[in-house]
PDB file of C-alpha atoms in Angstrom:
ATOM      1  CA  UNK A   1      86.161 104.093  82.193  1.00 64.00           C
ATOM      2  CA  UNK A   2      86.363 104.400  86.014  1.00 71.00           C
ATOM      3  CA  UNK A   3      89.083 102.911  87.697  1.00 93.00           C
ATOM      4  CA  UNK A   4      86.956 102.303  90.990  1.00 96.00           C
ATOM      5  CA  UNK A   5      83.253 102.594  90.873  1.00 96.00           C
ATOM      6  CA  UNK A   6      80.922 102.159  93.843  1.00 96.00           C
ATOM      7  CA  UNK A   7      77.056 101.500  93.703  1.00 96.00           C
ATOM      8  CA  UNK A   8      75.071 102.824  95.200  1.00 97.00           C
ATOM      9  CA  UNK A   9      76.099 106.723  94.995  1.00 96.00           C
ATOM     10  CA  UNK A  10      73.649 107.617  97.550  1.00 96.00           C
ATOM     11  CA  UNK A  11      71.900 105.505 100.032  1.00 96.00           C
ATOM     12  CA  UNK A  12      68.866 106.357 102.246  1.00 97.00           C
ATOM     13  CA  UNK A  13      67.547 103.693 104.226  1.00 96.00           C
ATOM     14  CA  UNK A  14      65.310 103.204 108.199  1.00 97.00           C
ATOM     15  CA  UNK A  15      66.866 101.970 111.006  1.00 97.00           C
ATOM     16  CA  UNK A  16      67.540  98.208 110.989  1.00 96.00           C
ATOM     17  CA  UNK A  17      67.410  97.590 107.509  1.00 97.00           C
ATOM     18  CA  UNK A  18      70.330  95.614 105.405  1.00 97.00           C
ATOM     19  CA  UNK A  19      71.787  97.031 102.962  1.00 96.00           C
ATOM     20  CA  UNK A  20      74.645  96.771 100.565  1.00 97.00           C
ATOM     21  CA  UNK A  21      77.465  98.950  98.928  1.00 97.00           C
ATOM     22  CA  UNK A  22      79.596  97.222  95.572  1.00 97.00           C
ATOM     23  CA  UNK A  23      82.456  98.143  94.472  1.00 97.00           C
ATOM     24  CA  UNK A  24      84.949  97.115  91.691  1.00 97.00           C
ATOM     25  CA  UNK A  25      88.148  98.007  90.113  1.00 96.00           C
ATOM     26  CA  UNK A  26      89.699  97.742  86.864  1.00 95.00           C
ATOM     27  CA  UNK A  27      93.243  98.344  87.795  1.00 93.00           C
ATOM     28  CA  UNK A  28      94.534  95.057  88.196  1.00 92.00           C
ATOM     29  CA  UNK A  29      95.664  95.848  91.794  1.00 90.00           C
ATOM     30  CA  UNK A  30      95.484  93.126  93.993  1.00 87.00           C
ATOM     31  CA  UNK A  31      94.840  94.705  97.620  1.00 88.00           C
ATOM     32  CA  UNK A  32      91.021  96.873  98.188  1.00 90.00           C
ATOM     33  CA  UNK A  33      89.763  99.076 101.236  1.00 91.00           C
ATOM     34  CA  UNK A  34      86.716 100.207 102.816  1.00 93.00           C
ATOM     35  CA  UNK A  35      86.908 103.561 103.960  1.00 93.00           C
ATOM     36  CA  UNK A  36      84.206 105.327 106.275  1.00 93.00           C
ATOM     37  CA  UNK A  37      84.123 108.879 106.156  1.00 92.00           C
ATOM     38  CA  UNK A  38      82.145 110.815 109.244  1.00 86.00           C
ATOM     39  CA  UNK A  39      80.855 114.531 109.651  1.00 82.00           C
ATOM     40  CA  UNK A  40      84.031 115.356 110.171  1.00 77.00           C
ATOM     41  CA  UNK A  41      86.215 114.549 107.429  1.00 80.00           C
ATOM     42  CA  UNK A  42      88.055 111.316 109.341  1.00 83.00           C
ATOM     43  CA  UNK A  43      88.777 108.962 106.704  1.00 86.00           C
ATOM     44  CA  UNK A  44      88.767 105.461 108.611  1.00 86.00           C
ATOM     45  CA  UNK A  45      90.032 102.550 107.513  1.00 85.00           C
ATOM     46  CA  UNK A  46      87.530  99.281 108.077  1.00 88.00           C
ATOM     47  CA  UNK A  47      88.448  96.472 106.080  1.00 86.00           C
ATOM     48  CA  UNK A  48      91.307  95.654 103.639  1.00 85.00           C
ATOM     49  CA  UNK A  49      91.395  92.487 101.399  1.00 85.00           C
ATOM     50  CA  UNK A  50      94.172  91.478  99.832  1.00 82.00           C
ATOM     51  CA  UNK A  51      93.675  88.630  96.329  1.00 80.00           C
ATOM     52  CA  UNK A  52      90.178  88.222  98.345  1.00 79.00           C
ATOM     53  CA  UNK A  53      92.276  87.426 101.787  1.00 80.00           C
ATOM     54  CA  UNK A  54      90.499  89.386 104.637  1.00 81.00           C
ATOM     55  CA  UNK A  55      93.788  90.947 106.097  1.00 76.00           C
ATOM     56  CA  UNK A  56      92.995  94.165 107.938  1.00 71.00           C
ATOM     57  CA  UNK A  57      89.863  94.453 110.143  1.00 72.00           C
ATOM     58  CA  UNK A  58      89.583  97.271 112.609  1.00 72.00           C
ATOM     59  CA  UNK A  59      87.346  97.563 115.365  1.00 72.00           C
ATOM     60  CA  UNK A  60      84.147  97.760 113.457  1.00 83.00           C
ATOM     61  CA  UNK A  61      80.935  95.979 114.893  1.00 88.00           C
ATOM     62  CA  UNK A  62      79.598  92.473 113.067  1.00 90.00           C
ATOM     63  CA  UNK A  63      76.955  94.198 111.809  1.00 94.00           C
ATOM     64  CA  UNK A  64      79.587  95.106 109.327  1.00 93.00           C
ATOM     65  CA  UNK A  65      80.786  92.134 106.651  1.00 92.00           C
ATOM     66  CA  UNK A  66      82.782  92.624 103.987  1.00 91.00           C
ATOM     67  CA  UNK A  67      83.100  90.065 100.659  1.00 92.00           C
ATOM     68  CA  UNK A  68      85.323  89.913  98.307  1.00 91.00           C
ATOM     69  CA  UNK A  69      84.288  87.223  95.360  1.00 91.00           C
ATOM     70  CA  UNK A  70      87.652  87.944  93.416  1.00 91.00           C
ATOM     71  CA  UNK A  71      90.254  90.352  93.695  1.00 88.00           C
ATOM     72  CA  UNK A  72      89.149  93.342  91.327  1.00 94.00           C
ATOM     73  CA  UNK A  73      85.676  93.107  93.623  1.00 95.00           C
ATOM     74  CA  UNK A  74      84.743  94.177  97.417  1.00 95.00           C
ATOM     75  CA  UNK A  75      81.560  94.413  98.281  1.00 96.00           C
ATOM     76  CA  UNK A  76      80.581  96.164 101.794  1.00 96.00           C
ATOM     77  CA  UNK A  77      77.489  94.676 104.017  1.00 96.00           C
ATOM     78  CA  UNK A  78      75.866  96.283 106.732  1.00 96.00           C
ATOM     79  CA  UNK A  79      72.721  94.600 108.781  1.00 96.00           C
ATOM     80  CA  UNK A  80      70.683  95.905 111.514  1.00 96.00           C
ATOM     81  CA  UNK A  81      71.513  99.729 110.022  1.00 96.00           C
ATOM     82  CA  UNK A  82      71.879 102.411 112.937  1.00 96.00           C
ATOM     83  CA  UNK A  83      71.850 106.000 112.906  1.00 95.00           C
ATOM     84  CA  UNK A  84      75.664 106.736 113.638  1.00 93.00           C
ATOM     85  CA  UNK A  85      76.142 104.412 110.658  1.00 95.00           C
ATOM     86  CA  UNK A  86      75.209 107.293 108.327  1.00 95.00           C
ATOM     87  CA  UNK A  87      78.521 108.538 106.201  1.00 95.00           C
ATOM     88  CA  UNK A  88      80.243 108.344 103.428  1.00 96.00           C
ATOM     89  CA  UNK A  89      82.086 105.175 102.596  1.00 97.00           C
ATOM     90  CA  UNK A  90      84.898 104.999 100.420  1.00 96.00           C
ATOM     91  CA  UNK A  91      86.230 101.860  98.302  1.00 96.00           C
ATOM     92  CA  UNK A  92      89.861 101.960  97.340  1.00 93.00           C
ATOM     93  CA  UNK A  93      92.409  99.667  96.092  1.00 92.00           C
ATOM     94  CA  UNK A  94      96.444  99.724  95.350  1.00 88.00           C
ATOM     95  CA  UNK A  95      99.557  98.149  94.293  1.00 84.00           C
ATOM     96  CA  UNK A  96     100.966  95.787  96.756  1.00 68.00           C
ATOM     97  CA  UNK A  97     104.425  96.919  95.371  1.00 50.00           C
ATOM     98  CA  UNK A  98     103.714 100.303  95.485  1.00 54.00           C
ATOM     99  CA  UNK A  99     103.702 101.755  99.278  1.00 58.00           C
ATOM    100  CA  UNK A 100     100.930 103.960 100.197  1.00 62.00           C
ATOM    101  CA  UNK A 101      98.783 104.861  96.496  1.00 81.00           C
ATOM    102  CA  UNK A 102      95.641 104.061  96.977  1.00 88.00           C
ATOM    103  CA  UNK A 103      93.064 104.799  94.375  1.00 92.00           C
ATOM    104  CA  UNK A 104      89.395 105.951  95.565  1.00 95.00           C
ATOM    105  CA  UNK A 105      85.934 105.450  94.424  1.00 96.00           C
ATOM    106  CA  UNK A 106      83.644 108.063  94.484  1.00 95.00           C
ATOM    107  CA  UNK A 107      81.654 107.186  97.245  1.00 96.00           C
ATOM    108  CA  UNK A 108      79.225 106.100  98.771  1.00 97.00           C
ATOM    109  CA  UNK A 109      76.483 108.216 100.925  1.00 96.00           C
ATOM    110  CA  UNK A 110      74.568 106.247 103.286  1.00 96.00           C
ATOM    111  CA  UNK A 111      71.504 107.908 105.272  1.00 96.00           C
ATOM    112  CA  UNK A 112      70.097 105.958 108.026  1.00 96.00           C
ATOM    113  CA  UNK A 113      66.901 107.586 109.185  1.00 96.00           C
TER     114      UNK A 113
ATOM    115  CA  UNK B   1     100.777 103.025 113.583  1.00 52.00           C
ATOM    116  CA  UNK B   2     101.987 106.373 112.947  1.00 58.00           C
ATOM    117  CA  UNK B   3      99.535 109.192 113.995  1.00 79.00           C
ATOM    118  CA  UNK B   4      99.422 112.323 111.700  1.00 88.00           C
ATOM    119  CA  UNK B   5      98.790 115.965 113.280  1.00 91.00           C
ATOM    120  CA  UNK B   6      97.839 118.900 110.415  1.00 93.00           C
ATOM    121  CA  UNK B   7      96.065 122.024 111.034  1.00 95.00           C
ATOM    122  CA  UNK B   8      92.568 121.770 110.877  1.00 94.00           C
ATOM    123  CA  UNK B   9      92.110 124.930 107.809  1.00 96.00           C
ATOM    124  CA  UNK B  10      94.468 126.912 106.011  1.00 97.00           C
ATOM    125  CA  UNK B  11      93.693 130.634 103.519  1.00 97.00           C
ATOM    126  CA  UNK B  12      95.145 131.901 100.942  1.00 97.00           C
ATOM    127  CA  UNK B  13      95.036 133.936  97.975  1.00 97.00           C
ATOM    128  CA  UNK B  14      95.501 132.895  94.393  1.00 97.00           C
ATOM    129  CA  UNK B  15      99.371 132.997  93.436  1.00 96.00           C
ATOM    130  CA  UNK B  16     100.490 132.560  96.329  1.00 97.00           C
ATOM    131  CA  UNK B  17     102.613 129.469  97.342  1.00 97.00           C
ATOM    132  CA  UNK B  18     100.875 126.753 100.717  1.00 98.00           C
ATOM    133  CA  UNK B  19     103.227 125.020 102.453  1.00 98.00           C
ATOM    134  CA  UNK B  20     100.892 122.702 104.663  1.00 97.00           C
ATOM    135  CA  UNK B  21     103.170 120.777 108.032  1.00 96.00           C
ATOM    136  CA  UNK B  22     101.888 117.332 109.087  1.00 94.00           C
ATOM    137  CA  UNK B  23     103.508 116.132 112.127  1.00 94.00           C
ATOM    138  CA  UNK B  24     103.875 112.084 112.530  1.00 90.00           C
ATOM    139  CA  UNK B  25     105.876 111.567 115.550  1.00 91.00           C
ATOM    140  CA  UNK B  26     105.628 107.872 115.461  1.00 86.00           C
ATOM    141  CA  UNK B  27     106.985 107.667 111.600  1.00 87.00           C
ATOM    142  CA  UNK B  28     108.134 103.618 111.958  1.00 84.00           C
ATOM    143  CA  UNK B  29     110.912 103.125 109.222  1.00 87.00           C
ATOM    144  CA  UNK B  30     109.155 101.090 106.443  1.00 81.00           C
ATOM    145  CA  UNK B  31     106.453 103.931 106.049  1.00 84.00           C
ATOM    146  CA  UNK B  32     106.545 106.537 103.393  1.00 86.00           C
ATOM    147  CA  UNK B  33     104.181 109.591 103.383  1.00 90.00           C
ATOM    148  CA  UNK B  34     101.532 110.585 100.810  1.00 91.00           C
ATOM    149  CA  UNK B  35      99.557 113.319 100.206  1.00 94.00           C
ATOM    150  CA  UNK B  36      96.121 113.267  98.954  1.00 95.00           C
ATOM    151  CA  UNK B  37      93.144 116.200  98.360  1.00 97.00           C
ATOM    152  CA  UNK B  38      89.751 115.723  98.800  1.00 96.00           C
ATOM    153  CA  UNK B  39      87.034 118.360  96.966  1.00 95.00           C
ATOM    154  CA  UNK B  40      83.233 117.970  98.222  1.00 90.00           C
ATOM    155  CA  UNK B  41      81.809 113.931  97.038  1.00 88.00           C
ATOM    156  CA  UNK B  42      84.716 113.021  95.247  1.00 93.00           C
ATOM    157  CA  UNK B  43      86.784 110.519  96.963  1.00 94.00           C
ATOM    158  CA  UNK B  44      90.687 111.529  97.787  1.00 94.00           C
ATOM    159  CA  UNK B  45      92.945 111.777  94.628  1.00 95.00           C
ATOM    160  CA  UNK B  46      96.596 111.178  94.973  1.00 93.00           C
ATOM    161  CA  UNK B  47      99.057 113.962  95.223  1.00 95.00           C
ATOM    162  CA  UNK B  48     102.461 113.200  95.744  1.00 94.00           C
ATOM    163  CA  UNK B  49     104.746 110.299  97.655  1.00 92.00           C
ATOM    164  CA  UNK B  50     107.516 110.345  99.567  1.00 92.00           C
ATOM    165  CA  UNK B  51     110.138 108.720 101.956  1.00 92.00           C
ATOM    166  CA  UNK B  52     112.699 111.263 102.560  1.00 91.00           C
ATOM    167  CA  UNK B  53     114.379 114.562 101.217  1.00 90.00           C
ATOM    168  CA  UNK B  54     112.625 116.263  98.869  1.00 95.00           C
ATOM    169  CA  UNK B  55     109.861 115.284  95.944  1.00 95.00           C
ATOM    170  CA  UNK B  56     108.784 116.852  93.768  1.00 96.00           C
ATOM    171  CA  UNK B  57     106.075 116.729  90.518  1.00 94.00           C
ATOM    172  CA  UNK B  58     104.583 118.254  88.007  1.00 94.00           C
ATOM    173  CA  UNK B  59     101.950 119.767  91.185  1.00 93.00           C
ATOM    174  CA  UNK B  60     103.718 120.014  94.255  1.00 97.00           C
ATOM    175  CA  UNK B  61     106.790 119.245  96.440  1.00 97.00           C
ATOM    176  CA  UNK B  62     106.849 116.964  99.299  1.00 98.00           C
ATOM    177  CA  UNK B  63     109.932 118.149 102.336  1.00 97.00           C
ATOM    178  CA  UNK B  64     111.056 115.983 104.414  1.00 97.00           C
ATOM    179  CA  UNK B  65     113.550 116.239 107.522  1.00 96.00           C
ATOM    180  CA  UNK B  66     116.073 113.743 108.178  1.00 96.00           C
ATOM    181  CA  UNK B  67     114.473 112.933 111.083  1.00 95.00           C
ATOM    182  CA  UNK B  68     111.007 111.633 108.898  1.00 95.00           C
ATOM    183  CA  UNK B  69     108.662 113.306 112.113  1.00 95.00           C
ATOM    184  CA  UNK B  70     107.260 115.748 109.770  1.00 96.00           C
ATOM    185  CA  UNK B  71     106.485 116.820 106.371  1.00 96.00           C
ATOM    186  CA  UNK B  72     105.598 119.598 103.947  1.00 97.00           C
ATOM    187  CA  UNK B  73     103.570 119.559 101.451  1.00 98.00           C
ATOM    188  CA  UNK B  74     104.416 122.657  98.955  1.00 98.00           C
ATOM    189  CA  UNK B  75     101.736 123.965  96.457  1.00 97.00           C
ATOM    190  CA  UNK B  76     103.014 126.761  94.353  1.00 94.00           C
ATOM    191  CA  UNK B  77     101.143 130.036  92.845  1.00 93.00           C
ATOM    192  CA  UNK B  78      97.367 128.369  94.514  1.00 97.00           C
ATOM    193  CA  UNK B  79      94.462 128.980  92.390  1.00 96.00           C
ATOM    194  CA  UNK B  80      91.092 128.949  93.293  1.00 97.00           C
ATOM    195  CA  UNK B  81      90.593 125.583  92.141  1.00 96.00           C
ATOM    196  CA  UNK B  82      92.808 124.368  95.086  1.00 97.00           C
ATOM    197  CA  UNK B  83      90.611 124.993  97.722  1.00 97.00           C
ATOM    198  CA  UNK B  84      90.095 121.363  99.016  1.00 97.00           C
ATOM    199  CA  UNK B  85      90.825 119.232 102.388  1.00 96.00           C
ATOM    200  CA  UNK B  86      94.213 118.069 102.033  1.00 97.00           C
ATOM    201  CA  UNK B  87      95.618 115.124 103.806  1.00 94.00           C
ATOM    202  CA  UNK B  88      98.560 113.369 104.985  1.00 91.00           C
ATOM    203  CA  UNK B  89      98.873 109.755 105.498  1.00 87.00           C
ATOM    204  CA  UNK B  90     101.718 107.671 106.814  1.00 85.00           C
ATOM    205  CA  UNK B  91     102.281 104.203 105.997  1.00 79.00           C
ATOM    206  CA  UNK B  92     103.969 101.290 103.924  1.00 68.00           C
ATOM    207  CA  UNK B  93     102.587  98.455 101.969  1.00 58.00           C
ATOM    208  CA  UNK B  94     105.025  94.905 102.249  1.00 52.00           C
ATOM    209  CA  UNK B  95     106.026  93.623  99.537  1.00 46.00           C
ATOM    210  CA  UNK B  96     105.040  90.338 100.903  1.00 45.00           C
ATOM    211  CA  UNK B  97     101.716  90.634  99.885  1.00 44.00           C
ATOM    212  CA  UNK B  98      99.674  91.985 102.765  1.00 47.00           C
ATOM    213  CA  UNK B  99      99.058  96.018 103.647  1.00 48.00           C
ATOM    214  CA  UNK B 100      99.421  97.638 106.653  1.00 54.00           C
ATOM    215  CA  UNK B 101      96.915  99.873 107.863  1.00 57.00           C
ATOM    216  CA  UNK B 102      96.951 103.022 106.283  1.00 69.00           C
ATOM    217  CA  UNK B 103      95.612 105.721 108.888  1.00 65.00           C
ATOM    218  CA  UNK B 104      94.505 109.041 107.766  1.00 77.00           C
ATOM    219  CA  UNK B 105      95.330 112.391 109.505  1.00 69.00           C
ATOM    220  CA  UNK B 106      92.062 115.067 109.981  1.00 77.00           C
ATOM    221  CA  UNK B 107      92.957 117.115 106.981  1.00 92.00           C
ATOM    222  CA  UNK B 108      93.260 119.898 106.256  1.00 96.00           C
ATOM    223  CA  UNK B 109      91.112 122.608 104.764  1.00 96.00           C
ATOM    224  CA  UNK B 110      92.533 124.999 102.045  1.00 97.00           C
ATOM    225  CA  UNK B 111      90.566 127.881 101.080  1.00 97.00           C
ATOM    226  CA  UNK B 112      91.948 129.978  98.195  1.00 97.00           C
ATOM    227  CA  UNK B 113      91.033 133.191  98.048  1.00 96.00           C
ATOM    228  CA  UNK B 114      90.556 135.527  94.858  1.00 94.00           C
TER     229      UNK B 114
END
């Protein structure tokens, strides 16, 4: 009964392959985040949608697209992989009315040989 | 955005109570500050919320100055199953409907020792 679950767990893929990361939640929030985590423990925000309305996007390359087909789903898409894109992202989502809870997935360990 | 400062690792030893300072200069006056811990491939879990004063649950105990630049987040009597990266993250949702960017500090590391 997960409240955010994110396929793939792990991800191993070559260089300039496409690949995809899902992620859904059953907690009837309305806003969800992509999170990349590096080597070093930064947790990075890349993409929040809120009821499927793209409405943060930080400086993250095209290669990156999010999708969001309804609210309780965002799914993460990444072409032309490259080595520094290997990490751990994160899906989370929250209450719009409730500041600053965000709920995480377990993530989601890419490896871009 | 506000930008969080914590030190990069923390010890201790079981029992003993962590007080862990994040520093956020650039608090702006919607945001309120959360805590959340991190163990090894689990994603972060919630810990406790606050916007000013003093918070506290059934786990820890959030401090926070009148003047919002900083925080501490109190865990008393650690056990060894507290030794995880701990972070501190300023920021507001609007009640609008949209989010503001919620930006992450490093984290820090708590080892408790036996």
């Amino acid at each position: 009964d997960t409240a955010v679950s994110q396929t793939p767990k792990y991800l191993v893929t070559q260089m300039g392959n496409d690949k995809s990361i899902k992620c859904e939640q059953n907690l009837g929030h309305d806003t969800m985040y992509w999170y990349k985590q590096d080597s070093k423990k930064f947790l990075k925000i890349m993409f929040s949608y809120n009821n499927k309305e793209l409405i943060i996007n930080e400086t993250v390359p095209n290669r990156f697209s999010p999708k969001s087909p309804d609210k309780a789903h965002l799914n993460l898409h990444i072409n032309s992989l490259e080595l520094g894109d290997s990490a751990v992202y994160f899906c989370a989502s929250s209450r719009d009315r409730v500041p600053g809870e965000l709920f995480f997935g377990e993530g989601s360990r890419l490896t871009v040989l | 955005l506000a930008k969080t400062t914590q030190p990069i690792s923390m010890d201790s030893y079981e029992g003993q109570e962590v007080n862990i300072t994040c520093s956020h200069n650039n608090i702006a006056t919607n945001d309120y500050i959360t805590w959340y811990q991190q163990f090894p491939s689990q994603g972060p879990r919630f810990i406790i919320q606050g916007y000013k004063t003093k918070v506290t649950n059934e786990v820890a105990s959030l401090f926070i100055p009148a003047d919002r630049k900083s925080s501490t987040l109190s865990l008393p009597r650690v056990s060894l199953s507290d030794t995880a990266v701990y972070y501190c993250l300023v920021g507001a949702t609007l009640s609008s409907g949209s989010a503001r960017q919620l930006t992450f500090g490093s984290g820090t590391q708590l080892t408790v020792l036996p």
